């Protein structure tokens, strides 16, 4: 059982500052980075901590996000604790190397400040980059506010570095709505935070010349399948480690995290499934609707990868109708969250009606009014016992209403 630690007084941090203090407290050895809005302050703050002597590490300024992750791969393979941050177009440029990091089993921590992908160019938040990188072999954790950005960044090191996992971890937060919004954050003191994360334990470091190792080898058909299957196996079996770290963090701080988060779901008849900052707005909306006698609930994923399909089915087993909210354009398909939620429900004995709403692209607000509309359409589905609206539609879009299927 973790020893109960004292917390600092309340700090007022935005999501970027919260994540950067977690990097400082974890005493990251190397941050290789290239700045991109809205994630720049995370690595900028780390460089200032380094200049001020608050961390004993290296900040490597490179020529691109591709080079940033390449530098992280090299430093992690050498045996260091490594982290960086990026967003959007930089994440896209980095994507080739994301697969290298996962395949080499390097526990790098990547703070992703979610932002729209061009074209047209947009610096505001949506989940386009989150979904683009979900299948790169990384563990993916999702925060809703600056406190969670701090907590989950600290936990990312402990999860990814566990010798039963040994995989890189992305920690997501919404661009600007979380990254640049200052809120109260209760941080651990430096010693307690570092003790929680623990000393870095290198595994097969390249600088151990007594035990030479190879990184980046070529396998072709002889062994590629076996390597990828083992990687997938360990990824899918990382749930116990994630849950153990969540439990230890709760014992330390009193703050609870779960693979799947549920709000007002004990007697819910309808539910919304969402990610990011929208979750808190959906909870407030559900509370308002409950005053009107509508039994509304909210479900969210704390862990996007590995995907907790059993826990999702369990969370939604009692509801009649569900609306999934996708903050990205699925590119000629139903939304990615919709597809994963419905796949989770396929083998369930109870299959609620499920609809898909695309919203908030490029930073467009998702208001309480919009969420009430979604909830009430979902209730109409539940009352009718069939879909009364199209399977997919846009919410909060100007102009003619666009619907599909």
mmCIF file of C-alpha atoms in Angstrom:
data_model
loop_
_atom_site.group_PDB
_atom_site.id
_atom_site.type_symbol
_atom_site.label_atom_id
_atom_site.label_comp_id
_atom_site.label_asym_id
_atom_site.label_seq_id
_atom_site.Cartn_x
_atom_site.Cartn_y
_atom_site.Cartn_z
ATOM 1 C CA UNK A 1 0.000 0.000 0.000
ATOM 2 C CA UNK A 2 1.288 3.425 -0.920
ATOM 3 C CA UNK A 3 2.309 5.683 1.937
ATOM 4 C CA UNK A 4 -0.006 8.694 2.341
ATOM 5 C CA UNK A 5 1.817 11.843 1.236
ATOM 6 C CA UNK A 6 1.218 15.518 1.921
ATOM 7 C CA UNK A 7 -0.115 17.594 -0.978
ATOM 8 C CA UNK A 8 0.991 21.082 -1.861
ATOM 9 C CA UNK A 9 -1.363 23.984 -1.401
ATOM 10 C CA UNK A 10 -3.585 24.592 -4.408
ATOM 11 C CA UNK A 11 -1.692 25.809 -7.474
ATOM 12 C CA UNK A 12 -3.346 27.707 -10.329
ATOM 13 C CA UNK A 13 -2.041 26.015 -13.476
ATOM 14 C CA UNK A 14 -3.284 25.511 -16.971
ATOM 15 C CA UNK A 15 -3.076 22.049 -18.516
ATOM 16 C CA UNK A 16 0.287 22.710 -20.141
ATOM 17 C CA UNK A 17 1.873 23.945 -16.930
ATOM 18 C CA UNK A 18 0.408 20.976 -15.056
ATOM 19 C CA UNK A 19 1.931 18.500 -17.533
ATOM 20 C CA UNK A 20 5.320 20.256 -17.527
ATOM 21 C CA UNK A 21 5.530 20.149 -13.722
ATOM 22 C CA UNK A 22 4.851 16.414 -13.897
ATOM 23 C CA UNK A 23 7.820 16.075 -16.280
ATOM 24 C CA UNK A 24 9.962 18.080 -13.871
ATOM 25 C CA UNK A 25 8.931 16.030 -10.866
ATOM 26 C CA UNK A 26 9.560 12.761 -12.721
ATOM 27 C CA UNK A 27 13.089 14.078 -13.379
ATOM 28 C CA UNK A 28 12.995 13.305 -17.088
ATOM 29 C CA UNK A 29 16.496 12.735 -18.449
ATOM 30 C CA UNK A 30 15.887 13.899 -22.025
ATOM 31 C CA UNK A 31 13.231 16.017 -23.712
ATOM 32 C CA UNK A 32 13.756 16.260 -27.473
ATOM 33 C CA UNK A 33 11.234 18.692 -28.897
ATOM 34 C CA UNK A 34 10.060 20.953 -31.678
ATOM 35 C CA UNK A 35 7.445 23.567 -30.699
ATOM 36 C CA UNK A 36 3.899 23.556 -32.047
ATOM 37 C CA UNK A 37 0.750 25.298 -30.847
ATOM 38 C CA UNK A 38 -0.918 24.579 -28.434
ATOM 39 C CA UNK A 39 1.602 22.176 -26.832
ATOM 40 C CA UNK A 40 4.674 24.454 -26.918
ATOM 41 C CA UNK A 41 4.526 25.584 -23.250
ATOM 42 C CA UNK A 42 4.999 22.016 -21.992
ATOM 43 C CA UNK A 43 8.484 21.661 -23.441
ATOM 44 C CA UNK A 44 9.248 25.378 -23.047
ATOM 45 C CA UNK A 45 8.526 25.144 -19.328
ATOM 46 C CA UNK A 46 10.739 22.051 -19.038
ATOM 47 C CA UNK A 47 13.595 23.952 -20.717
ATOM 48 C CA UNK A 48 13.161 26.747 -18.174
ATOM 49 C CA UNK A 49 13.150 24.276 -15.284
ATOM 50 C CA UNK A 50 16.381 22.864 -16.698
ATOM 51 C CA UNK A 51 17.950 26.314 -17.066
ATOM 52 C CA UNK A 52 16.981 27.116 -13.487
ATOM 53 C CA UNK A 53 18.641 23.945 -12.204
ATOM 54 C CA UNK A 54 15.387 22.328 -11.090
ATOM 55 C CA UNK A 55 15.963 19.197 -13.145
ATOM 56 C CA UNK A 56 19.126 17.301 -14.084
ATOM 57 C CA UNK A 57 18.476 16.462 -17.711
ATOM 58 C CA UNK A 58 18.933 17.475 -21.327
ATOM 59 C CA UNK A 59 16.706 19.570 -23.595
ATOM 60 C CA UNK A 60 17.362 18.874 -27.265
ATOM 61 C CA UNK A 61 15.910 21.360 -29.748
ATOM 62 C CA UNK A 62 15.576 19.640 -33.121
ATOM 63 C CA UNK A 63 14.481 20.614 -36.634
ATOM 64 C CA UNK A 64 11.078 18.896 -36.753
ATOM 65 C CA UNK A 65 8.616 16.766 -34.824
ATOM 66 C CA UNK A 66 9.852 13.715 -36.740
ATOM 67 C CA UNK A 67 13.321 14.456 -35.408
ATOM 68 C CA UNK A 68 11.919 15.098 -31.932
ATOM 69 C CA UNK A 69 10.498 11.600 -31.618
ATOM 70 C CA UNK A 70 13.621 10.176 -33.286
ATOM 71 C CA UNK A 71 15.716 11.856 -30.598
ATOM 72 C CA UNK A 72 13.420 10.458 -27.934
ATOM 73 C CA UNK A 73 13.778 6.964 -29.387
ATOM 74 C CA UNK A 74 17.568 7.232 -29.324
ATOM 75 C CA UNK A 75 17.672 8.564 -25.772
ATOM 76 C CA UNK A 76 15.227 5.923 -24.501
ATOM 77 C CA UNK A 77 17.142 3.132 -26.225
ATOM 78 C CA UNK A 78 20.310 4.437 -24.562
ATOM 79 C CA UNK A 79 18.646 3.964 -21.165
ATOM 80 C CA UNK A 80 17.058 7.287 -20.185
ATOM 81 C CA UNK A 81 13.668 8.447 -18.949
ATOM 82 C CA UNK A 82 12.333 10.403 -21.914
ATOM 83 C CA UNK A 83 9.357 12.614 -22.752
ATOM 84 C CA UNK A 84 8.130 15.227 -25.226
ATOM 85 C CA UNK A 85 4.961 16.989 -26.360
ATOM 86 C CA UNK A 86 3.256 17.781 -29.659
ATOM 87 C CA UNK A 87 -0.016 18.529 -31.423
ATOM 88 C CA UNK A 88 -1.817 18.206 -34.752
ATOM 89 C CA UNK A 89 0.467 18.646 -37.796
ATOM 90 C CA UNK A 90 3.509 17.960 -35.651
ATOM 91 C CA UNK A 91 1.892 14.769 -34.414
ATOM 92 C CA UNK A 92 1.243 13.791 -38.037
ATOM 93 C CA UNK A 93 4.887 14.389 -38.954
ATOM 94 C CA UNK A 94 5.936 12.403 -35.888
ATOM 95 C CA UNK A 95 3.633 9.467 -36.682
ATOM 96 C CA UNK A 96 6.192 7.321 -38.532
ATOM 97 C CA UNK A 97 8.437 7.250 -35.476
ATOM 98 C CA UNK A 98 5.571 6.496 -33.084
ATOM 99 C CA UNK A 99 5.487 2.965 -34.495
ATOM 100 C CA UNK A 100 9.253 2.661 -34.014
ATOM 101 C CA UNK A 101 8.994 3.617 -30.337
ATOM 102 C CA UNK A 102 6.228 1.092 -29.680
ATOM 103 C CA UNK A 103 7.898 -1.700 -31.627
ATOM 104 C CA UNK A 104 11.164 -1.172 -29.778
ATOM 105 C CA UNK A 105 9.256 -1.249 -26.445
ATOM 106 C CA UNK A 106 10.554 2.152 -25.305
ATOM 107 C CA UNK A 107 8.487 3.716 -22.470
ATOM 108 C CA UNK A 108 8.513 7.287 -23.793
ATOM 109 C CA UNK A 109 5.825 9.655 -22.484
ATOM 110 C CA UNK A 110 4.203 11.893 -25.100
ATOM 111 C CA UNK A 111 1.932 14.736 -23.971
ATOM 112 C CA UNK A 112 -0.492 15.285 -26.848
ATOM 113 C CA UNK A 113 -2.425 18.540 -26.778
ATOM 114 C CA UNK A 114 -5.240 17.658 -29.129
ATOM 115 C CA UNK A 115 -5.761 19.983 -32.093
ATOM 116 C CA UNK A 116 -7.453 19.916 -35.492
ATOM 117 C CA UNK A 117 -5.586 18.655 -38.544
ATOM 118 C CA UNK A 118 -5.372 20.757 -41.724
ATOM 119 C CA UNK A 119 -6.728 21.514 -44.264
ATOM 120 C CA UNK A 120 -8.012 24.165 -43.669
ATOM 121 C CA UNK A 121 -5.402 25.188 -41.119
ATOM 122 C CA UNK A 122 -6.729 25.500 -37.575
ATOM 123 C CA UNK A 123 -4.861 25.824 -34.281
ATOM 124 C CA UNK A 124 -7.825 25.016 -32.025
ATOM 125 C CA UNK A 125 -8.753 21.751 -30.384
ATOM 126 C CA UNK A 126 -10.471 18.667 -31.640
ATOM 127 C CA UNK A 127 -9.583 14.980 -31.531
ATOM 128 C CA UNK A 128 -8.273 14.439 -35.060
ATOM 129 C CA UNK A 129 -4.713 13.797 -33.888
ATOM 130 C CA UNK A 130 -5.854 11.579 -31.003
ATOM 131 C CA UNK A 131 -7.660 9.197 -33.331
ATOM 132 C CA UNK A 132 -4.911 9.282 -35.948
ATOM 133 C CA UNK A 133 -2.390 7.899 -33.466
ATOM 134 C CA UNK A 134 -4.586 5.514 -31.496
ATOM 135 C CA UNK A 135 -3.330 2.398 -33.315
ATOM 136 C CA UNK A 136 0.400 3.121 -33.204
ATOM 137 C CA UNK A 137 0.926 0.671 -30.328
ATOM 138 C CA UNK A 138 1.001 3.235 -27.516
ATOM 139 C CA UNK A 139 -1.052 3.229 -24.346
ATOM 140 C CA UNK A 140 -3.442 6.207 -24.565
ATOM 141 C CA UNK A 141 -4.754 8.034 -21.471
ATOM 142 C CA UNK A 142 -7.363 10.832 -21.612
ATOM 143 C CA UNK A 143 -7.662 13.835 -19.279
ATOM 144 C CA UNK A 144 -10.566 16.278 -18.932
ATOM 145 C CA UNK A 145 -8.966 19.153 -16.980
ATOM 146 C CA UNK A 146 -5.566 20.448 -15.757
ATOM 147 C CA UNK A 147 -5.673 18.411 -12.529
ATOM 148 C CA UNK A 148 -6.055 15.234 -14.527
ATOM 149 C CA UNK A 149 -3.379 16.334 -16.998
ATOM 150 C CA UNK A 150 -0.967 16.532 -14.064
ATOM 151 C CA UNK A 151 -2.066 13.279 -12.454
ATOM 152 C CA UNK A 152 -2.113 11.227 -15.643
ATOM 153 C CA UNK A 153 1.250 12.514 -16.848
ATOM 154 C CA UNK A 154 2.833 11.335 -13.596
ATOM 155 C CA UNK A 155 1.064 7.992 -13.872
ATOM 156 C CA UNK A 156 2.144 7.619 -17.519
ATOM 157 C CA UNK A 157 5.752 7.116 -16.453
ATOM 158 C CA UNK A 158 4.875 4.505 -13.852
ATOM 159 C CA UNK A 159 2.615 2.601 -16.275
ATOM 160 C CA UNK A 160 4.859 2.629 -19.333
ATOM 161 C CA UNK A 161 8.047 1.821 -17.426
ATOM 162 C CA UNK A 162 6.561 -1.185 -15.633
ATOM 163 C CA UNK A 163 8.592 -4.223 -16.646
ATOM 164 C CA UNK A 164 5.399 -6.148 -17.453
ATOM 165 C CA UNK A 165 4.350 -3.409 -19.885
ATOM 166 C CA UNK A 166 7.354 -1.534 -21.283
ATOM 167 C CA UNK A 167 5.387 0.482 -23.830
ATOM 168 C CA UNK A 168 5.234 4.193 -24.646
ATOM 169 C CA UNK A 169 2.311 6.231 -23.315
ATOM 170 C CA UNK A 170 0.379 9.194 -24.741
ATOM 171 C CA UNK A 171 -1.452 11.515 -22.352
ATOM 172 C CA UNK A 172 -4.142 13.540 -24.135
ATOM 173 C CA UNK A 173 -5.668 16.888 -23.199
ATOM 174 C CA UNK A 174 -7.878 19.221 -25.246
ATOM 175 C CA UNK A 175 -6.105 22.078 -26.978
ATOM 176 C CA UNK A 176 -6.770 25.488 -25.408
ATOM 177 C CA UNK A 177 -9.921 24.369 -23.544
ATOM 178 C CA UNK A 178 -7.671 22.440 -21.157
ATOM 179 C CA UNK A 179 -4.114 23.326 -22.162
ATOM 180 C CA UNK A 180 -4.576 27.099 -21.782
ATOM 181 C CA UNK A 181 -7.311 27.199 -19.127
ATOM 182 C CA UNK A 182 -6.056 27.879 -15.612
ATOM 183 C CA UNK A 183 -7.726 25.942 -12.823
ATOM 184 C CA UNK A 184 -6.936 24.849 -9.302
ATOM 185 C CA UNK A 185 -4.491 21.926 -9.240
ATOM 186 C CA UNK A 186 -3.365 20.038 -6.153
ATOM 187 C CA UNK A 187 0.143 18.828 -6.859
ATOM 188 C CA UNK A 188 2.277 16.457 -4.864
ATOM 189 C CA UNK A 189 5.449 17.833 -3.341
ATOM 190 C CA UNK A 190 8.521 17.040 -5.410
ATOM 191 C CA UNK A 191 9.852 14.229 -3.244
ATOM 192 C CA UNK A 192 6.487 12.493 -3.026
ATOM 193 C CA UNK A 193 5.916 12.759 -6.774
ATOM 194 C CA UNK A 194 9.312 11.309 -7.585
ATOM 195 C CA UNK A 195 8.901 8.538 -5.021
ATOM 196 C CA UNK A 196 5.559 7.623 -6.614
ATOM 197 C CA UNK A 197 7.034 7.464 -10.122
ATOM 198 C CA UNK A 198 10.171 5.698 -8.901
ATOM 199 C CA UNK A 199 13.718 5.468 -10.175
ATOM 200 C CA UNK A 200 14.054 4.658 -13.837
ATOM 201 C CA UNK A 201 15.043 1.023 -14.432
ATOM 202 C CA UNK A 202 16.726 0.623 -17.827
ATOM 203 C CA UNK A 203 15.977 -2.541 -19.783
ATOM 204 C CA UNK A 204 18.406 -3.584 -22.520
ATOM 205 C CA UNK A 205 20.091 -0.159 -22.697
ATOM 206 C CA UNK A 206 22.385 0.342 -25.675
ATOM 207 C CA UNK A 207 25.034 1.914 -23.440
ATOM 208 C CA UNK A 208 25.477 -1.287 -21.444
ATOM 209 C CA UNK A 209 28.509 -2.493 -23.371
ATOM 210 C CA UNK A 210 28.736 -5.685 -21.335
ATOM 211 C CA UNK A 211 25.408 -6.828 -22.847
ATOM 212 C CA UNK A 212 25.250 -5.594 -26.451
ATOM 213 C CA UNK A 213 21.747 -5.208 -27.911
ATOM 214 C CA UNK A 214 20.278 -4.267 -31.269
ATOM 215 C CA UNK A 215 17.485 -1.765 -31.879
ATOM 216 C CA UNK A 216 15.752 -1.194 -35.200
ATOM 217 C CA UNK A 217 16.486 -4.627 -36.627
ATOM 218 C CA UNK A 218 14.855 -5.968 -39.776
ATOM 219 C CA UNK A 219 12.868 -9.202 -39.457
ATOM 220 C CA UNK A 220 10.742 -9.689 -42.605
ATOM 221 C CA UNK A 221 8.436 -12.723 -42.636
ATOM 222 C CA UNK A 222 10.666 -14.868 -40.430
ATOM 223 C CA UNK A 223 9.956 -13.121 -37.101
ATOM 224 C CA UNK A 224 7.914 -9.952 -37.743
ATOM 225 C CA UNK A 225 4.603 -11.626 -36.917
ATOM 226 C CA UNK A 226 5.909 -12.986 -33.613
ATOM 227 C CA UNK A 227 7.337 -9.619 -32.550
ATOM 228 C CA UNK A 228 4.107 -7.757 -33.298
ATOM 229 C CA UNK A 229 1.928 -10.422 -31.673
ATOM 230 C CA UNK A 230 3.962 -10.240 -28.454
ATOM 231 C CA UNK A 231 3.765 -6.455 -28.507
ATOM 232 C CA UNK A 232 -0.017 -6.628 -28.933
ATOM 233 C CA UNK A 233 -0.320 -9.272 -26.216
ATOM 234 C CA UNK A 234 1.534 -7.158 -23.672
ATOM 235 C CA UNK A 235 -0.446 -4.087 -24.720
ATOM 236 C CA UNK A 236 -3.796 -5.827 -24.256
ATOM 237 C CA UNK A 237 -2.631 -7.336 -20.963
ATOM 238 C CA UNK A 238 -1.510 -3.994 -19.512
ATOM 239 C CA UNK A 239 -4.928 -3.406 -17.869
ATOM 240 C CA UNK A 240 -3.865 -4.882 -14.487
ATOM 241 C CA UNK A 241 -0.816 -2.601 -14.343
ATOM 242 C CA UNK A 242 -2.873 0.469 -15.286
ATOM 243 C CA UNK A 243 -5.471 -0.370 -12.649
ATOM 244 C CA UNK A 244 -2.775 -1.003 -10.036
ATOM 245 C CA UNK A 245 -1.175 2.381 -10.724
ATOM 246 C CA UNK A 246 -4.595 4.054 -10.544
ATOM 247 C CA UNK A 247 -5.184 2.357 -7.192
ATOM 248 C CA UNK A 248 -1.795 3.388 -5.808
ATOM 249 C CA UNK A 249 -2.412 6.958 -6.916
ATOM 250 C CA UNK A 250 -5.787 6.983 -5.152
ATOM 251 C CA UNK A 251 -4.159 5.720 -1.953
ATOM 252 C CA UNK A 252 -1.606 8.506 -2.272
ATOM 253 C CA UNK A 253 -3.870 11.425 -3.183
ATOM 254 C CA UNK A 254 -7.487 10.370 -2.710
ATOM 255 C CA UNK A 255 -8.140 10.993 -6.424
ATOM 256 C CA UNK A 256 -9.739 8.044 -8.197
ATOM 257 C CA UNK A 257 -9.277 6.983 -11.817
ATOM 258 C CA UNK A 258 -10.869 4.056 -13.667
ATOM 259 C CA UNK A 259 -10.475 2.468 -17.082
ATOM 260 C CA UNK A 260 -14.024 3.638 -17.854
ATOM 261 C CA UNK A 261 -15.538 6.559 -15.948
ATOM 262 C CA UNK A 262 -19.265 6.555 -15.126
ATOM 263 C CA UNK A 263 -21.383 9.468 -13.942
ATOM 264 C CA UNK A 264 -25.021 9.156 -12.809
ATOM 265 C CA UNK A 265 -25.189 5.701 -14.380
ATOM 266 C CA UNK A 266 -26.721 3.698 -11.509
ATOM 267 C CA UNK A 267 -30.275 4.186 -12.777
ATOM 268 C CA UNK A 268 -29.620 5.824 -16.163
ATOM 269 C CA UNK A 269 -31.947 4.992 -19.053
ATOM 270 C CA UNK A 270 -30.002 7.024 -21.602
ATOM 271 C CA UNK A 271 -26.308 7.907 -21.796
ATOM 272 C CA UNK A 272 -23.788 9.979 -23.691
ATOM 273 C CA UNK A 273 -20.278 8.659 -24.350
ATOM 274 C CA UNK A 274 -17.669 11.397 -24.775
ATOM 275 C CA UNK A 275 -13.989 12.235 -24.357
ATOM 276 C CA UNK A 276 -12.013 15.241 -23.155
ATOM 277 C CA UNK A 277 -13.384 18.461 -21.731
ATOM 278 C CA UNK A 278 -16.857 17.708 -23.130
ATOM 279 C CA UNK A 279 -17.286 15.107 -20.389
ATOM 280 C CA UNK A 280 -17.633 17.742 -17.672
ATOM 281 C CA UNK A 281 -20.193 19.688 -19.732
ATOM 282 C CA UNK A 282 -22.132 16.472 -20.347
ATOM 283 C CA UNK A 283 -22.197 15.730 -16.597
ATOM 284 C CA UNK A 284 -23.628 19.181 -15.862
ATOM 285 C CA UNK A 285 -26.236 18.671 -18.589
ATOM 286 C CA UNK A 286 -27.225 15.274 -17.215
ATOM 287 C CA UNK A 287 -27.677 16.808 -13.750
ATOM 288 C CA UNK A 288 -29.960 19.508 -15.175
ATOM 289 C CA UNK A 289 -32.034 16.955 -17.084
ATOM 290 C CA UNK A 290 -32.420 14.773 -14.008
ATOM 291 C CA UNK A 291 -34.236 17.704 -12.379
ATOM 292 C CA UNK A 292 -36.730 17.347 -15.255
ATOM 293 C CA UNK A 293 -37.159 13.652 -14.541
ATOM 294 C CA UNK A 294 -34.916 12.401 -17.363
ATOM 295 C CA UNK A 295 -32.611 9.617 -16.148
ATOM 296 C CA UNK A 296 -29.484 10.711 -18.014
ATOM 297 C CA UNK A 297 -25.935 9.482 -17.480
ATOM 298 C CA UNK A 298 -22.459 9.941 -18.923
ATOM 299 C CA UNK A 299 -19.744 7.407 -19.720
ATOM 300 C CA UNK A 300 -16.190 8.233 -20.741
ATOM 301 C CA UNK A 301 -12.974 6.434 -21.517
ATOM 302 C CA UNK A 302 -10.012 7.144 -19.294
ATOM 303 C CA UNK A 303 -7.991 4.603 -21.306
ATOM 304 C CA UNK A 304 -8.450 4.722 -25.084
ATOM 305 C CA UNK A 305 -5.745 2.132 -25.748
ATOM 306 C CA UNK A 306 -5.768 -0.654 -24.830
ATOM 307 C CA UNK A 307 -9.500 -0.376 -25.472
ATOM 308 C CA UNK A 308 -11.569 -1.478 -22.430
ATOM 309 C CA UNK A 309 -14.354 -3.158 -24.401
ATOM 310 C CA UNK A 310 -15.558 -5.370 -21.539
ATOM 311 C CA UNK A 311 -15.813 -2.410 -19.150
ATOM 312 C CA UNK A 312 -17.659 -0.320 -21.760
ATOM 313 C CA UNK A 313 -20.256 -3.054 -22.263
ATOM 314 C CA UNK A 314 -20.675 -3.333 -18.501
ATOM 315 C CA UNK A 315 -21.075 0.434 -18.088
ATOM 316 C CA UNK A 316 -23.836 0.621 -20.723
ATOM 317 C CA UNK A 317 -25.682 -2.610 -19.986
ATOM 318 C CA UNK A 318 -28.647 -0.968 -18.262
ATOM 319 C CA UNK A 319 -29.463 1.816 -20.720
ATOM 320 C CA UNK A 320 -31.991 1.869 -23.544
ATOM 321 C CA UNK A 321 -30.248 4.319 -25.878
ATOM 322 C CA UNK A 322 -26.759 5.800 -26.233
ATOM 323 C CA UNK A 323 -25.313 8.761 -28.135
ATOM 324 C CA UNK A 324 -21.601 8.743 -28.956
ATOM 325 C CA UNK A 325 -19.875 12.093 -29.426
ATOM 326 C CA UNK A 326 -16.974 12.214 -31.897
ATOM 327 C CA UNK A 327 -14.850 15.373 -31.987
ATOM 328 C CA UNK A 328 -13.200 14.476 -35.277
ATOM 329 C CA UNK A 329 -14.236 13.908 -38.859
ATOM 330 C CA UNK A 330 -14.224 10.168 -39.550
ATOM 331 C CA UNK A 331 -13.392 10.561 -43.258
ATOM 332 C CA UNK A 332 -16.294 8.870 -44.977
ATOM 333 C CA UNK A 333 -17.390 6.574 -42.160
ATOM 334 C CA UNK A 334 -19.257 6.555 -38.901
ATOM 335 C CA UNK A 335 -17.330 8.123 -36.044
ATOM 336 C CA UNK A 336 -14.393 6.258 -34.560
ATOM 337 C CA UNK A 337 -15.792 6.372 -31.032
ATOM 338 C CA UNK A 338 -19.172 5.202 -32.355
ATOM 339 C CA UNK A 339 -17.557 2.241 -34.100
ATOM 340 C CA UNK A 340 -15.628 1.187 -31.007
ATOM 341 C CA UNK A 341 -18.574 1.556 -28.656
ATOM 342 C CA UNK A 342 -20.924 -0.412 -30.911
ATOM 343 C CA UNK A 343 -18.264 -3.114 -31.371
ATOM 344 C CA UNK A 344 -18.017 -3.393 -27.576
ATOM 345 C CA UNK A 345 -21.781 -3.885 -27.361
ATOM 346 C CA UNK A 346 -22.006 -6.461 -30.146
ATOM 347 C CA UNK A 347 -21.458 -9.475 -27.878
ATOM 348 C CA UNK A 348 -23.455 -7.994 -25.016
ATOM 349 C CA UNK A 349 -26.787 -9.566 -24.134
ATOM 350 C CA UNK A 350 -28.242 -6.083 -23.931
ATOM 351 C CA UNK A 351 -27.683 -3.861 -26.965
ATOM 352 C CA UNK A 352 -28.979 -0.305 -26.583
ATOM 353 C CA UNK A 353 -29.795 1.849 -29.597
ATOM 354 C CA UNK A 354 -26.705 3.863 -30.556
ATOM 355 C CA UNK A 355 -26.407 7.079 -32.559
ATOM 356 C CA UNK A 356 -23.388 9.147 -33.572
ATOM 357 C CA UNK A 357 -22.920 12.910 -33.303
ATOM 358 C CA UNK A 358 -19.984 14.743 -34.889
ATOM 359 C CA UNK A 359 -19.264 17.980 -33.016
ATOM 360 C CA UNK A 360 -16.738 20.628 -32.043
ATOM 361 C CA UNK A 361 -14.432 20.449 -35.068
ATOM 362 C CA UNK A 362 -11.714 23.093 -35.068
ATOM 363 C CA UNK A 363 -12.610 24.268 -31.573
ATOM 364 C CA UNK A 364 -16.347 24.916 -32.146
ATOM 365 C CA UNK A 365 -18.147 25.169 -28.795
ATOM 366 C CA UNK A 366 -20.283 22.285 -27.576
ATOM 367 C CA UNK A 367 -22.829 24.062 -25.399
ATOM 368 C CA UNK A 368 -25.185 22.841 -22.693
ATOM 369 C CA UNK A 369 -27.975 23.588 -25.191
ATOM 370 C CA UNK A 370 -26.409 21.299 -27.782
ATOM 371 C CA UNK A 371 -25.949 18.545 -25.223
ATOM 372 C CA UNK A 372 -29.551 18.837 -24.073
ATOM 373 C CA UNK A 373 -30.636 18.412 -27.691
ATOM 374 C CA UNK A 374 -28.535 15.251 -27.989
ATOM 375 C CA UNK A 375 -29.862 13.846 -24.712
ATOM 376 C CA UNK A 376 -33.471 14.529 -25.673
ATOM 377 C CA UNK A 377 -33.097 12.935 -29.099
ATOM 378 C CA UNK A 378 -31.531 9.942 -27.357
ATOM 379 C CA UNK A 379 -34.508 9.798 -24.980
ATOM 380 C CA UNK A 380 -36.871 9.862 -27.970
ATOM 381 C CA UNK A 381 -35.036 6.806 -29.322
ATOM 382 C CA UNK A 382 -35.360 5.066 -25.949
ATOM 383 C CA UNK A 383 -39.077 5.878 -25.662
ATOM 384 C CA UNK A 384 -39.820 4.688 -29.197
ATOM 385 C CA UNK A 385 -37.692 1.558 -28.948
ATOM 386 C CA UNK A 386 -36.163 2.419 -32.318
ATOM 387 C CA UNK A 387 -34.078 5.134 -33.943
ATOM 388 C CA UNK A 388 -36.074 8.313 -34.491
ATOM 389 C CA UNK A 389 -33.079 10.253 -35.855
ATOM 390 C CA UNK A 390 -30.351 9.382 -38.390
ATOM 391 C CA UNK A 391 -27.507 7.221 -37.122
ATOM 392 C CA UNK A 392 -25.014 10.006 -37.793
ATOM 393 C CA UNK A 393 -25.472 13.770 -37.776
ATOM 394 C CA UNK A 394 -23.589 16.982 -37.026
ATOM 395 C CA UNK A 395 -24.431 18.984 -33.915
ATOM 396 C CA UNK A 396 -23.690 22.723 -33.685
ATOM 397 C CA UNK A 397 -23.140 23.073 -37.447
ATOM 398 C CA UNK A 398 -24.285 26.257 -39.217
ATOM 399 C CA UNK A 399 -26.358 25.985 -42.379
ATOM 400 C CA UNK A 400 -28.525 23.106 -43.620
ATOM 401 C CA UNK A 401 -28.710 20.123 -41.297
ATOM 402 C CA UNK A 402 -26.501 17.291 -42.545
ATOM 403 C CA UNK A 403 -27.474 13.747 -41.654
ATOM 404 C CA UNK A 404 -26.330 10.311 -42.761
ATOM 405 C CA UNK A 405 -27.752 6.770 -42.710
#
